[in-house]
Coordinates of C-alpha atoms in Angstrom, one line a residue:
X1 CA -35.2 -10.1 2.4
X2 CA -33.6 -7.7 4.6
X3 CA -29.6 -7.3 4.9
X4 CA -29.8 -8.0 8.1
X5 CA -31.7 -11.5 7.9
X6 CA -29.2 -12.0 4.8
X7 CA -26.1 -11.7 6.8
X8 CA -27.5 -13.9 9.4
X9 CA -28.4 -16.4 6.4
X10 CA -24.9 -16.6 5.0
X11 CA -23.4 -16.7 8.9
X12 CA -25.5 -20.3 9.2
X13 CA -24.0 -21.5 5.8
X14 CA -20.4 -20.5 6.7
X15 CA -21.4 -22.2 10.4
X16 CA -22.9 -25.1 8.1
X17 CA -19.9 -25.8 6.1
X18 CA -16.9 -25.9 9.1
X19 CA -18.9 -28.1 11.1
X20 CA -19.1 -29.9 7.6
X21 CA -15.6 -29.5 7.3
X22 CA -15.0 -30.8 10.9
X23 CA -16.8 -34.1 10.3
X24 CA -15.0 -34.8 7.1
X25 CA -11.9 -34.4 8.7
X26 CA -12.5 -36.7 11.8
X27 CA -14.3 -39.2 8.6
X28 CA -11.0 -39.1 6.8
X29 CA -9.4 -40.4 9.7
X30 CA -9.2 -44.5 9.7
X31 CA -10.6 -47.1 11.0
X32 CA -10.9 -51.0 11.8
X33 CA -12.9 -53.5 10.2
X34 CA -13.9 -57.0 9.8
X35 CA -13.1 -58.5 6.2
X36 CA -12.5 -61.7 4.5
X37 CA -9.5 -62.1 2.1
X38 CA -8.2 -65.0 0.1
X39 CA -10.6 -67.1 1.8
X40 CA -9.9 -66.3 5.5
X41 CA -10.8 -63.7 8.3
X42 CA -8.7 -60.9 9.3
X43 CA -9.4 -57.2 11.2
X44 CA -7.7 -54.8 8.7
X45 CA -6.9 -51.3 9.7
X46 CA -6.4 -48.8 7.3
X47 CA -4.9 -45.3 8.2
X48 CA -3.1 -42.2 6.2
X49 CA 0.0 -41.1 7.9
X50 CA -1.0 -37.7 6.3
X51 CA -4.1 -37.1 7.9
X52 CA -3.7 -39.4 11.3
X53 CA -1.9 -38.9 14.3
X54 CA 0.3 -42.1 14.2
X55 CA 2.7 -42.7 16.8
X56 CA 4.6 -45.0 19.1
X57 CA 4.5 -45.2 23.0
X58 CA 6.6 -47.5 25.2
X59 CA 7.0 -45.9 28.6
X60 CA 5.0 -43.6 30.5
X61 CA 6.1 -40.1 32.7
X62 CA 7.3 -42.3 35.3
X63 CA 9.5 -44.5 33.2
X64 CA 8.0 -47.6 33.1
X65 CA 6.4 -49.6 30.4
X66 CA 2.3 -48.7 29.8
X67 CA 2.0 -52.3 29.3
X68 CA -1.8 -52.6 28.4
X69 CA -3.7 -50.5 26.3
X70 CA -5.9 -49.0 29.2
X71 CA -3.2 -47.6 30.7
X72 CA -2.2 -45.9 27.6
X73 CA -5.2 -44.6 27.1
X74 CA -5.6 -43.0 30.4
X75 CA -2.4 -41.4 30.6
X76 CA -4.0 -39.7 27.0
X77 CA -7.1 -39.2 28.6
X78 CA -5.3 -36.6 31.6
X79 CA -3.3 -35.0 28.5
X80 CA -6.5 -34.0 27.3
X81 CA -6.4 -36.8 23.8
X82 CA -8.0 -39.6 23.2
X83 CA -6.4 -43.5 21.7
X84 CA -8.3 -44.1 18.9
X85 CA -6.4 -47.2 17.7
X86 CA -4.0 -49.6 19.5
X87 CA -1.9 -52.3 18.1
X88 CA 1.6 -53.8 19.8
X89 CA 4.4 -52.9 18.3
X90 CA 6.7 -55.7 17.9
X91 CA 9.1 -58.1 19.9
X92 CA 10.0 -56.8 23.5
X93 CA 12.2 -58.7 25.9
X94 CA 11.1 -60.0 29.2
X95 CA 11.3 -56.3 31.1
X96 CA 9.3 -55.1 28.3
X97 CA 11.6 -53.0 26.6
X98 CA 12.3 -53.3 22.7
X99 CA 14.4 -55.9 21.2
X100 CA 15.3 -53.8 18.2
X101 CA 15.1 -50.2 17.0
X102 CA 12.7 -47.7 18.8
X103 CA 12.5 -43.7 17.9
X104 CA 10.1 -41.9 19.5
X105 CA 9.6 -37.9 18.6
X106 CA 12.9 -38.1 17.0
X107 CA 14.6 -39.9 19.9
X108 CA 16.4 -42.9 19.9
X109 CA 15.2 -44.9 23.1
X110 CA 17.1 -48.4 21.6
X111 CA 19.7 -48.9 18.6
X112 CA 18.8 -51.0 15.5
X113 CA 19.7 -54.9 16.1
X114 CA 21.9 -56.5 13.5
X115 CA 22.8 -59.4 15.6
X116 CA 22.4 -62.8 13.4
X117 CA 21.5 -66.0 15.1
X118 CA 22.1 -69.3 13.4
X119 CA 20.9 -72.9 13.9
X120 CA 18.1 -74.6 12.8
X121 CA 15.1 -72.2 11.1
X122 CA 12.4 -73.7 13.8
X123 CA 15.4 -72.4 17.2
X124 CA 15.9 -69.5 15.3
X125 CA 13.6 -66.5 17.4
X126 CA 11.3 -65.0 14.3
X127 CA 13.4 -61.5 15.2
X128 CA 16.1 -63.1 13.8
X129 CA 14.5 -65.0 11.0
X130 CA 16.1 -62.3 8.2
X131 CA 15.7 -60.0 6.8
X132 CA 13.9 -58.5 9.7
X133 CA 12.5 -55.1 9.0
X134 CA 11.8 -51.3 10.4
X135 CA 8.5 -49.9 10.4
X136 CA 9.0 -45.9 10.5
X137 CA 6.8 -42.7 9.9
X138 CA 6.9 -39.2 9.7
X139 CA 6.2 -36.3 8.0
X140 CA 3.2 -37.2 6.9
X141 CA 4.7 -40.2 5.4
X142 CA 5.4 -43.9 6.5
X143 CA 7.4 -46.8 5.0
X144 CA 8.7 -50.4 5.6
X145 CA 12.8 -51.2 5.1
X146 CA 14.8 -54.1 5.5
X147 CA 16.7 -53.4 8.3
X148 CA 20.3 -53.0 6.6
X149 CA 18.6 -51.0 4.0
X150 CA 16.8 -48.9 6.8
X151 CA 20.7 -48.4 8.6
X152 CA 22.1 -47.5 4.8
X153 CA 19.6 -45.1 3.9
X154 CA 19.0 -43.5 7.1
X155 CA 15.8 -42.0 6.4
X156 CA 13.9 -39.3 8.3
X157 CA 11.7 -41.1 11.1
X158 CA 10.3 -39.3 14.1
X159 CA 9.0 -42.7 15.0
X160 CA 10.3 -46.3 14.2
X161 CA 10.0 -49.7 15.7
X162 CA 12.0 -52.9 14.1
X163 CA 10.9 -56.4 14.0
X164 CA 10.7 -59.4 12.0
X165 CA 11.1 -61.4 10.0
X166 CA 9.5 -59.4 7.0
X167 CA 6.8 -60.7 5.3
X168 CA 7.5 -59.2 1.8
X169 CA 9.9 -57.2 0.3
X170 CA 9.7 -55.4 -3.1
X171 CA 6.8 -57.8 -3.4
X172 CA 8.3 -61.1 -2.6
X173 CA 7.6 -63.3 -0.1
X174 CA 10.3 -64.4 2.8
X175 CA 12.1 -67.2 1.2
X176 CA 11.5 -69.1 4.3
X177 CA 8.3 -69.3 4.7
X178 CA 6.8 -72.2 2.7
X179 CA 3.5 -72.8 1.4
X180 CA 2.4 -75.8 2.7
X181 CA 3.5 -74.8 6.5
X182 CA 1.9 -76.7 9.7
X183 CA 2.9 -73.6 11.8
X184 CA -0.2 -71.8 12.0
X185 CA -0.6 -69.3 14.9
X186 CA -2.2 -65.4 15.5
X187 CA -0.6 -63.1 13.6
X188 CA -0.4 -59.7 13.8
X189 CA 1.5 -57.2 11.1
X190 CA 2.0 -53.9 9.3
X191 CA 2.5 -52.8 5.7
X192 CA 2.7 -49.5 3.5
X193 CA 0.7 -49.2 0.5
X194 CA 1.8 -47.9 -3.0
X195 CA -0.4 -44.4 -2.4
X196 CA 0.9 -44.1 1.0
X197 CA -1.6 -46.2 3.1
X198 CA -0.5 -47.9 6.3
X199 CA -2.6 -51.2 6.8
X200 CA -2.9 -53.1 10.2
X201 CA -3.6 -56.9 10.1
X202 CA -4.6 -58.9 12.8
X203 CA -5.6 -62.5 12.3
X204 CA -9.4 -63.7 13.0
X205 CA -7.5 -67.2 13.8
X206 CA -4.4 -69.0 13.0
X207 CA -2.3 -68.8 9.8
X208 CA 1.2 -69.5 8.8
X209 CA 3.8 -66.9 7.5
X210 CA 3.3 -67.7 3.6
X211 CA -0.4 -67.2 4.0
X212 CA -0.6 -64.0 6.4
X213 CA 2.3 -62.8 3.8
X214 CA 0.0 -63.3 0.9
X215 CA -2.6 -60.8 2.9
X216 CA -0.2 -58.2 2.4
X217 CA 1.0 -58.6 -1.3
X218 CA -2.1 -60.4 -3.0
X219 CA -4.7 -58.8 -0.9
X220 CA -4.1 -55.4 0.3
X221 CA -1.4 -54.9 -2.8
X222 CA 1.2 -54.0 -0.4
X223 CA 5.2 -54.6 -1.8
X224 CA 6.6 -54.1 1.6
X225 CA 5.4 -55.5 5.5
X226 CA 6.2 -56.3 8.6
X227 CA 5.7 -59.3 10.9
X228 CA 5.1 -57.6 14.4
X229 CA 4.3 -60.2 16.9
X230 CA 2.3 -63.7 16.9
X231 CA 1.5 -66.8 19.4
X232 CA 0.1 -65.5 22.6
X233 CA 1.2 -61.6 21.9
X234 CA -0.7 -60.2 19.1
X235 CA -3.5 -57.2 20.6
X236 CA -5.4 -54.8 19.3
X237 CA -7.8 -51.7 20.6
X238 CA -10.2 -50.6 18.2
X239 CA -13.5 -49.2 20.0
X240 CA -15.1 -49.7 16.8
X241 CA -14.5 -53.1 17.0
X242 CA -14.9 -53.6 20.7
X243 CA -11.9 -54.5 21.0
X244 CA -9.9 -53.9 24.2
X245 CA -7.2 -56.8 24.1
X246 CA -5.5 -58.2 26.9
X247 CA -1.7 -58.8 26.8
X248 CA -0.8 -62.2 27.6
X249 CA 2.5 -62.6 30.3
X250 CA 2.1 -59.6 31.7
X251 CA 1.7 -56.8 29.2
X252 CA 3.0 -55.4 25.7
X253 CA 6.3 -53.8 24.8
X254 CA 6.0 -50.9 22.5
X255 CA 2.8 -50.3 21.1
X256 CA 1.5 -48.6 18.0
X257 CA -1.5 -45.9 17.9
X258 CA -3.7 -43.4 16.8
X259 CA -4.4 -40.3 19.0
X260 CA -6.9 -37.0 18.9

């Protein structure tokens, strides 16, 4: 064998192995998927802050809510990325904006809610249902807090959105949700794995708190998540899935996703 055909040989393996390289990078990326745990259906999507473009989009460039995923994606789409994975991002009041905390590439768009509301547990709004919690990320990392924990230890987020109530904390279930519940309803929430791992969980159907709780902690393993929205609100994209959802009344406050 000649140099030259040599050279060229070793160019096609160095070609071989970045293009190699490429696709296990795009693999390690995450994804959506149908699964069954503790006896009911769910869409569980797993991603790694590390490795995945994770962020958090409310308004567009002319200052107005996106409101449904499409539009998200084609104000992406003329920035030259792609939305690889939707998910709302908690409560919103009736203009769309964010009841609670929301950061956005370091910015502070709306201040942390402490406000309490008392009365009976079924009047009470589930934002208010505490301890609500804050969902944040950045740095390659992510985590769920407790809201007063989140505004005592102040850490680093270049994105954050706070809802509630939470569904487990330290690895214990909201002391009011109760097992044998009637209020079953779609769910969706978020929670941060021991190793890092952010999972995703939209409900198949209906469940109550206790049992979408007991996803988290008894199925996924997580100690810490986040209720993000339920009843007529909960939506997800994941082209994977073929899923495109619709927002009911109108559209979605903040919203959750993956970019390229």
């Amino acid at each position: 064998m000649s140099r030259h055909m040599m050279a060229q040989g070793l160019v096609r393996i160095a070609l071989a192995i970045a293009v190699w390289g490429l696709g296990s990078a795009t693999a390690s990326a995450g994804g959506c998927e149908d699964r069954r745990i503790l006896g009911a259906s769910y869409v569980v999507c797993k991603f790694d802050p590390a490795v995945d473009d994770l962020r958090l989009f409310w308004q567009g460039g002319n200052g107005r809510p996106f409101r449904t995923f499409d539009a998200l994606s084609n104000a992406l789409s003329g920035e030259g990325r792609t939305l690889l994975f939707a998910m709302n991002g908690g409560m919103y009041e009736r203009d769309f904006s964010p009841v609670g905390l929301h950061i956005e590439n370091g910015r502070t768009l709306s201040g942390l809610n402490t406000k309490t509301v008392k009365g009976r547990p079924s009047q009470i709004p589930n934002f208010y249902k505490k301890p609500n919690g804050v969902f944040y990320w950045g740095d390659g990392r992510a985590g769920v807090l407790e809201s007063g924990q989140f505004q005592a230890q102040k850490p680093g987020a270049a994105f954050a959105t706070q809802s509630g109530p939470m569904l487990v904390v330290k690895g214990v279930i909201h002391p009011a949700f109760l097992q044998k519940s009637s209020d079953f309803k779609p769910r969706n929430g978020v929670g941060v794995a021991p190793d890092g791992a952010v999972y995703f969980v939209m409900t198949q159907g209906r469940v109550s708190f206790y049992d979408f709780a007991r996803i988290f902690r008894d199925g996924l393993g997580v100690q810490n998540a986040l209720f993000l929205d339920g009843g007529w609100a909960p939506g997800l994209y994941a082209p994977e899935l073929r899923r495109n959802d619709r927002p009911g009344h109108g559209g979605y406050g903040p919203i959750i996703a993956v970019v390229r």
